[in-house]
PDB file of C-alpha atoms in Angstrom:
ATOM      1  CA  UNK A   8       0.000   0.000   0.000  1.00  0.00           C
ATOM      2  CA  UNK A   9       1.476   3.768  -0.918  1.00  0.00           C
ATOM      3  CA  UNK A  10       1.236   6.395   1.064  1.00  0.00           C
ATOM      4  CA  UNK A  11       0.773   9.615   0.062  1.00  0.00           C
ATOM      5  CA  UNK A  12       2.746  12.800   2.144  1.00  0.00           C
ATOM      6  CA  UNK A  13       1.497  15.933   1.679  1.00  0.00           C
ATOM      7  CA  UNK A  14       3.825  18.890   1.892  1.00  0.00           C
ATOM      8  CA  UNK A  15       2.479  22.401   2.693  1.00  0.00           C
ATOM      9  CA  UNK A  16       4.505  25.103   2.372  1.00  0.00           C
ATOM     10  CA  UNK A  17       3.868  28.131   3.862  1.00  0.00           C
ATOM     11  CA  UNK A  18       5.335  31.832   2.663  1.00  0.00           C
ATOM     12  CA  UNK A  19       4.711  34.966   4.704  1.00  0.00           C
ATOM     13  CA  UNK A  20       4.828  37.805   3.512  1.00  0.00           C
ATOM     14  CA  UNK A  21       7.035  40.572   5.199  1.00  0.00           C
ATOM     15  CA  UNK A  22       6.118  44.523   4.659  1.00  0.00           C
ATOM     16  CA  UNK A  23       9.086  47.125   4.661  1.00  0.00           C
ATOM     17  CA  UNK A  24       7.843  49.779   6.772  1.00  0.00           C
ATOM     18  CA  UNK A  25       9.800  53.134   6.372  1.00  0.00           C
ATOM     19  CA  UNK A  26      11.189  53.281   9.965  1.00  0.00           C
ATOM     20  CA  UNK A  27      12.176  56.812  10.080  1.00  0.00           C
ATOM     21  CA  UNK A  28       8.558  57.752   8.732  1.00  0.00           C
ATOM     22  CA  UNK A  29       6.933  55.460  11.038  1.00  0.00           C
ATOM     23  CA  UNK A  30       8.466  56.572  14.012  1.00  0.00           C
ATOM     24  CA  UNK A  31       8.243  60.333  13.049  1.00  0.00           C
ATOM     25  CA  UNK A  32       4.277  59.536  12.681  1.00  0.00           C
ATOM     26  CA  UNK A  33       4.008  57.720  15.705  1.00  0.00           C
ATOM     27  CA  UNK A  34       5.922  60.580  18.059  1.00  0.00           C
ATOM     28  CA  UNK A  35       3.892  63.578  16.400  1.00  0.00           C
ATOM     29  CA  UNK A  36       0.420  61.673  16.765  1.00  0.00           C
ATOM     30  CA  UNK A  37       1.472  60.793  20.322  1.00  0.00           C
ATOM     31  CA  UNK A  38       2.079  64.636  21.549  1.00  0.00           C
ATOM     32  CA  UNK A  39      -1.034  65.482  19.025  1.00  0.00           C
ATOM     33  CA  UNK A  40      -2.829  63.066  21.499  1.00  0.00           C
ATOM     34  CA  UNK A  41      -2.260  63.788  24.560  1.00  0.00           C
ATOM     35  CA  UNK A  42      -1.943  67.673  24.077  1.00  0.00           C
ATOM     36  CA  UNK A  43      -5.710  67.075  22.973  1.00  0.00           C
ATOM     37  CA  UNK A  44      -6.429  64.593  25.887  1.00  0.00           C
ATOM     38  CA  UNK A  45      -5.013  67.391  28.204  1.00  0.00           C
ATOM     39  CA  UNK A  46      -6.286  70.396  26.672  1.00  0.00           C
ATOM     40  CA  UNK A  47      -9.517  69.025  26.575  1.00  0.00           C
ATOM     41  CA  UNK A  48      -9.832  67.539  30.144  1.00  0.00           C
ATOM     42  CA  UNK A  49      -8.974  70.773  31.417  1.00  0.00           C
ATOM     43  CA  UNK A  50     -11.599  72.526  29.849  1.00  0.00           C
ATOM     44  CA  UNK A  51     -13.506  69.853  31.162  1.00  0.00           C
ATOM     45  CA  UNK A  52     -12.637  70.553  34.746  1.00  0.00           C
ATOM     46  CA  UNK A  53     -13.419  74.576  34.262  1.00  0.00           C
ATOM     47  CA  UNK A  54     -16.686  73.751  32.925  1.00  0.00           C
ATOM     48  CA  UNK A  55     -17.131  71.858  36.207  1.00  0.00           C
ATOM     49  CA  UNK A  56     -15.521  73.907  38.589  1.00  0.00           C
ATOM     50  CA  UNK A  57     -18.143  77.352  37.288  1.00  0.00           C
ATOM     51  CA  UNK A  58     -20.857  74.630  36.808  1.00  0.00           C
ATOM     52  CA  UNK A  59     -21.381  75.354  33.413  1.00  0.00           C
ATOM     53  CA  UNK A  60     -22.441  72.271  30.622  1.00  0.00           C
ATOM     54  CA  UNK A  61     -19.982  70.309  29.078  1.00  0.00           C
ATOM     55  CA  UNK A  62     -20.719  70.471  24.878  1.00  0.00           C
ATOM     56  CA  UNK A  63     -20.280  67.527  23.513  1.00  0.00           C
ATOM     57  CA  UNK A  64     -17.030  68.085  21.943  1.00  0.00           C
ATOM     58  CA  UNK A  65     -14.956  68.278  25.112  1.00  0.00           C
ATOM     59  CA  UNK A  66     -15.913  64.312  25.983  1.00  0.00           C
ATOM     60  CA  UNK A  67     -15.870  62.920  22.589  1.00  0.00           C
ATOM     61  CA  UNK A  68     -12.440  64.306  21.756  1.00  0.00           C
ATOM     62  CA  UNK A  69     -10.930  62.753  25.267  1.00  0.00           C
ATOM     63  CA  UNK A  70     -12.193  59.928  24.523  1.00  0.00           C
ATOM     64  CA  UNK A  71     -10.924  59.820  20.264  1.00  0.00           C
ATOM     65  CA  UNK A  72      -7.479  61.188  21.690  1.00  0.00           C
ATOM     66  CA  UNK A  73      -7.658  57.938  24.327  1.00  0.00           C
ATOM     67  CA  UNK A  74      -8.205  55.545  21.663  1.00  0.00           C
ATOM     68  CA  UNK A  75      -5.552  57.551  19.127  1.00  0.00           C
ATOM     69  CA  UNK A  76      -3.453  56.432  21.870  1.00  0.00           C
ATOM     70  CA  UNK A  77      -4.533  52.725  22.354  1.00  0.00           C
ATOM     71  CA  UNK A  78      -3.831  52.133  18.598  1.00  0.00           C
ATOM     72  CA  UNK A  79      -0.448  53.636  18.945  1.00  0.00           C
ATOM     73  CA  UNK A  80       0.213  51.364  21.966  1.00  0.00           C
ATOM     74  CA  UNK A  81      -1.208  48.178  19.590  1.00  0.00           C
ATOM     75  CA  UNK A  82       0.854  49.792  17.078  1.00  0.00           C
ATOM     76  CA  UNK A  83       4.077  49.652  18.926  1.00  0.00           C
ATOM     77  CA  UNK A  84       3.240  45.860  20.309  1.00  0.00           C
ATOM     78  CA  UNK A  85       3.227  44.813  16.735  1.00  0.00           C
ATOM     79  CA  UNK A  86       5.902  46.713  15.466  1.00  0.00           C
ATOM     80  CA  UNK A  87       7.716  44.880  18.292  1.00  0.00           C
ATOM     81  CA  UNK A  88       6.753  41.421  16.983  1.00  0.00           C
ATOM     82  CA  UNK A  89       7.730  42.428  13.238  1.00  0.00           C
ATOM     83  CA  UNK A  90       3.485  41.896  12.828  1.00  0.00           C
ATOM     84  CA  UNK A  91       2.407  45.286  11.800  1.00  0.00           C
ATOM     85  CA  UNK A  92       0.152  44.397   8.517  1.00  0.00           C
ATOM     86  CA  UNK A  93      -0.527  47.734   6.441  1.00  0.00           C
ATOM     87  CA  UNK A  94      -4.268  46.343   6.224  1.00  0.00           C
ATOM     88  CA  UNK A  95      -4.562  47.011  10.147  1.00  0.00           C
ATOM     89  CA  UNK A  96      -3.455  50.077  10.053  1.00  0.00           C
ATOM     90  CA  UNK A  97      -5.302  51.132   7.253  1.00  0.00           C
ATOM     91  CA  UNK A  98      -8.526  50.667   9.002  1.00  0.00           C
ATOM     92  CA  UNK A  99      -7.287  52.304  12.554  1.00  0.00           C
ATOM     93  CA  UNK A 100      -6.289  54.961  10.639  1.00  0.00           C
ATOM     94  CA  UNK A 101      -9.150  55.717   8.914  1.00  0.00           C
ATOM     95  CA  UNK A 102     -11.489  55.179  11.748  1.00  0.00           C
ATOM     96  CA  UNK A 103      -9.276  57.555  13.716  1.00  0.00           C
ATOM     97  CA  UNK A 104      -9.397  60.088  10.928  1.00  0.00           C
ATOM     98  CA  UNK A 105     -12.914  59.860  10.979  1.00  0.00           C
ATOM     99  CA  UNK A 106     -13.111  60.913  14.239  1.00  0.00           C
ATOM    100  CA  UNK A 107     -10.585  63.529  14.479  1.00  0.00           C
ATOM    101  CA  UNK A 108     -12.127  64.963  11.845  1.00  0.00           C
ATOM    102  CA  UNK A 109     -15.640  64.808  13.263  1.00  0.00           C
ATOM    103  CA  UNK A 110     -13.321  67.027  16.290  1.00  0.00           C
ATOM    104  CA  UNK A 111     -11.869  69.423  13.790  1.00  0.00           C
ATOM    105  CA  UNK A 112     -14.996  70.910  12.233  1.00  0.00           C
ATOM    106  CA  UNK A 113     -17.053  70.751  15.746  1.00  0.00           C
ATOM    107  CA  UNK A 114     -13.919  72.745  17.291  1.00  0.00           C
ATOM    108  CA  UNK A 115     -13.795  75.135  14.583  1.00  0.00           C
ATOM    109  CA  UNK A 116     -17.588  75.624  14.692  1.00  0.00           C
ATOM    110  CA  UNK A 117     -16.653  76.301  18.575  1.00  0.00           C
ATOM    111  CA  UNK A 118     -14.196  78.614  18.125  1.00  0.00           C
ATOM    112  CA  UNK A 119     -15.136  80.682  14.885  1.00  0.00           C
ATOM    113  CA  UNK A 120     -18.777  79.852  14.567  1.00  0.00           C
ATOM    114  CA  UNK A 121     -21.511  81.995  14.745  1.00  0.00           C
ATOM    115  CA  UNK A 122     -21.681  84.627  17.737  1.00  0.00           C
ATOM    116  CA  UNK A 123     -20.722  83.386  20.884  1.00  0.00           C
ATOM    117  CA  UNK A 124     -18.238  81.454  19.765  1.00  0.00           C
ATOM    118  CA  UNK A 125     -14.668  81.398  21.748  1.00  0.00           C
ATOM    119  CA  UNK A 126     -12.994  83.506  19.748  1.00  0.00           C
ATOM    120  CA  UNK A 127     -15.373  86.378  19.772  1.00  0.00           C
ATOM    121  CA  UNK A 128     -14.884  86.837  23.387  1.00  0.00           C
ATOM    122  CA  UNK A 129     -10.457  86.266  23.196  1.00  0.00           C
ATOM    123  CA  UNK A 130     -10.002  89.552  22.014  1.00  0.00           C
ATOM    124  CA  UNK A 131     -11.781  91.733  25.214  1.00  0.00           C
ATOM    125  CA  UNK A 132      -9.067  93.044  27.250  1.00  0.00           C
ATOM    126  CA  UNK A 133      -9.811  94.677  31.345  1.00  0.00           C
ATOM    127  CA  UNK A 134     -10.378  98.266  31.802  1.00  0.00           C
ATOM    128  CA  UNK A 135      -7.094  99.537  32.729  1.00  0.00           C
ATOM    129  CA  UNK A 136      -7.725 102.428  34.169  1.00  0.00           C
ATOM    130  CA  UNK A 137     -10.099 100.833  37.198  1.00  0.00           C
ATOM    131  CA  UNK A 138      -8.332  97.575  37.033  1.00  0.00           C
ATOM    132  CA  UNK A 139      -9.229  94.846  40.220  1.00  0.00           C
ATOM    133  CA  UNK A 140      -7.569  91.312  40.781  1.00  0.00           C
ATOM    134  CA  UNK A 141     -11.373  89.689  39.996  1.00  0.00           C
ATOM    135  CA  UNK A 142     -11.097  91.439  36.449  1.00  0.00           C
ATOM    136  CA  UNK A 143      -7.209  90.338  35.894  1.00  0.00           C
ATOM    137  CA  UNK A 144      -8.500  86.873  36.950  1.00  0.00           C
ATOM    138  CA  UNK A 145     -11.222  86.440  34.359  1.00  0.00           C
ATOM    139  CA  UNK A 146      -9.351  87.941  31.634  1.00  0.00           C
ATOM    140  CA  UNK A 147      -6.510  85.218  32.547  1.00  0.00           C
ATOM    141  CA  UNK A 148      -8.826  82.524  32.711  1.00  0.00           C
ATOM    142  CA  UNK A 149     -10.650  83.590  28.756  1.00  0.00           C
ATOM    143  CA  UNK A 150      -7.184  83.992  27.516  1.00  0.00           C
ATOM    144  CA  UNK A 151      -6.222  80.591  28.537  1.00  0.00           C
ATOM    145  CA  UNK A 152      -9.216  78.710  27.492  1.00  0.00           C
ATOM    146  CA  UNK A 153      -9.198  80.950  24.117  1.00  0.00           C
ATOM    147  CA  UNK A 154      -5.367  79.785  23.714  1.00  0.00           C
ATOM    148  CA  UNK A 155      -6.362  76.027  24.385  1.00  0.00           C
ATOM    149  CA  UNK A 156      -8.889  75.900  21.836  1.00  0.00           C
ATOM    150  CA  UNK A 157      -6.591  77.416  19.385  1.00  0.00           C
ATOM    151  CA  UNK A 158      -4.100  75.031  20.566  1.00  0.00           C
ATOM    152  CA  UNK A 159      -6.703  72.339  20.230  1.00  0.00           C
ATOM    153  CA  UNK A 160      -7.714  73.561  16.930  1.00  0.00           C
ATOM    154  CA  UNK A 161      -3.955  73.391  15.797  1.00  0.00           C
ATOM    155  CA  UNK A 162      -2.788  70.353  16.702  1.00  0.00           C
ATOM    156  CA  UNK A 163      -6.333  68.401  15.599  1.00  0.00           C
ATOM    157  CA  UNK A 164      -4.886  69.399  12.126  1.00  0.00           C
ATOM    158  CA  UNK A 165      -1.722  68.064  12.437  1.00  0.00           C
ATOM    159  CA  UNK A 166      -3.585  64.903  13.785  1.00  0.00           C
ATOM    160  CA  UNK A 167      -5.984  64.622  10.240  1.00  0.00           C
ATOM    161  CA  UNK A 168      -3.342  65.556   8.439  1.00  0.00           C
ATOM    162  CA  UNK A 169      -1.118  62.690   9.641  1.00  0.00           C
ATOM    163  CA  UNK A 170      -3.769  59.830   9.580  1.00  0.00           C
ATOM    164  CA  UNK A 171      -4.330  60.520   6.265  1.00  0.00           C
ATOM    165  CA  UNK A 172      -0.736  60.250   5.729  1.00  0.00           C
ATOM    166  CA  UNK A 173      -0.659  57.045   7.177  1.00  0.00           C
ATOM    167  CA  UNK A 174      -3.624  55.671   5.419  1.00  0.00           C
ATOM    168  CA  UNK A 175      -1.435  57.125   2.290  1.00  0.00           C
ATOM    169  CA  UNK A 176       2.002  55.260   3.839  1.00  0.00           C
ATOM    170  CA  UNK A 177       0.079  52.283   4.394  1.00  0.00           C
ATOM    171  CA  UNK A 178      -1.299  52.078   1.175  1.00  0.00           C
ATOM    172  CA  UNK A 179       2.120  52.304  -0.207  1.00  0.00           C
ATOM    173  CA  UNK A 180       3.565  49.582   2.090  1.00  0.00           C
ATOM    174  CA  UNK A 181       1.151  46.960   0.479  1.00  0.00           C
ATOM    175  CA  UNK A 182       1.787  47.982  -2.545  1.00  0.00           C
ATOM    176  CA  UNK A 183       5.735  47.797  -1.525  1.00  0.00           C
ATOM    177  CA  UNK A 184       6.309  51.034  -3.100  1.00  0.00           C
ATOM    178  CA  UNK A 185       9.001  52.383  -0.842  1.00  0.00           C
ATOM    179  CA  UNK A 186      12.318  52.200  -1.755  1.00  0.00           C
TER     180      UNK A 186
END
C-alpha cells in the first residue's frame, strides 16, 4: 500500500515599513494626542468647577485622543513582533481620521462659529484704568481657554493631516512602493 505525504509550504509575507517615517508619525500623533487629551480635560474641569455644561465636543475628543493612543500602543506591540500588517493600520487609521475629523470641524464651529463662539470673546481686554484682581482673573482665565482651543484647533490638524498620511504610507507599504 502507498502512502501519500502531503507537503504544505507556507510563505509569509514581510512589509518594509519606512522606519524613520513610522516613528516620526508615531511621536507627532502621540504629543497630538495627549496635548488634545489634556487640553480638553482641562476645559472639562473649568466647565465643572463654574458649573457650566460640558458640549459635547470636550468628551468625545478625550475619549478619540484615548483611543488615538490605544492604537499607537497596539501599534508599537506589533511593530515589536515584526506583525504590523498595512491592512490594520489602514482601518485604525481611517477610523481615527474619521473621528478627528468629526473634532476638527465641531472645534472650529466652537471657536469661529456663529456669535458666541470662543474667539469672539479672546479679544476683550480689562479696563485699565479701574483695574481689580477679579477682572485680571477672568481675563486670565478667557485667555487661557481661548489659547487652548486654538491650541486644540492646531494640533487636531496636524492629527488629520497625519492619519491621512498614514492611510497614504500604508497604502504604499502593500503595494511595496518604498524604496
Amino acid at each position: 500500500m502507498a502512502t501519500t505525504e502531503i507537503i504544505t509550504v507556507q510563505r509569509r509575507r514581510k512589509y518594509h515599513w519606512p522606519e524613520a517615517q513610522l516613528n516620526f508619525w508615531i511621536f507627532i500623533m502621540l504629543v497630538s494626542s495627549s496635548v488634545i487629551l489634556g487640553i480638553f480635560a482641562y476645559l472639562t474641569s473649568v466647565q465643572n468647577t463654574l458649573r457650566l455644561g460640558i458640549p459635547w465636543i470636550l468628551p468625545f475628543m478625550i475619549t478619540v485622543s484615548a483611543l488615538c493612543i490605544i492604537f499607537i500602543i497596539i501599534l508599537l506591540g506589533l511593530i515589536s513582533q515584526r506583525q504590523l500588517l498595512p491592512g490594520i493600520v489602514v482601518l485604525g487609521s481611517f477610523i481615527l481620521f474619521v473621528l478627528w475629523l468629526t473634532g476638527l470641524i465641531e472645534t472650529s464651529i466652537q471657536l469661529y462659529g456663529p456669535s458666541g463662539a470662543v474667539n469672539s470673546y479672546c479679544g476683550s481686554r480689562p479696563n485699565t484704568q479701574n483695574i481689580d484682581s477679579m477682572q485680571t482673573a477672568v481675563w486670565l482665565a478667557n485667555l487661557s481657554i481661548c489659547t487652548d482651543f486654538r491650541a486644540a484647533f492646531a494640533f487636531e490638524i496636524v492629527g488629520t493631516i497625519f492619519l491621512l498620511w498614514m492611510m497614504v504610507m500604508a497604502y504604499q507599504v502593500n503595494r511595496d512602493d518604498f524604496d
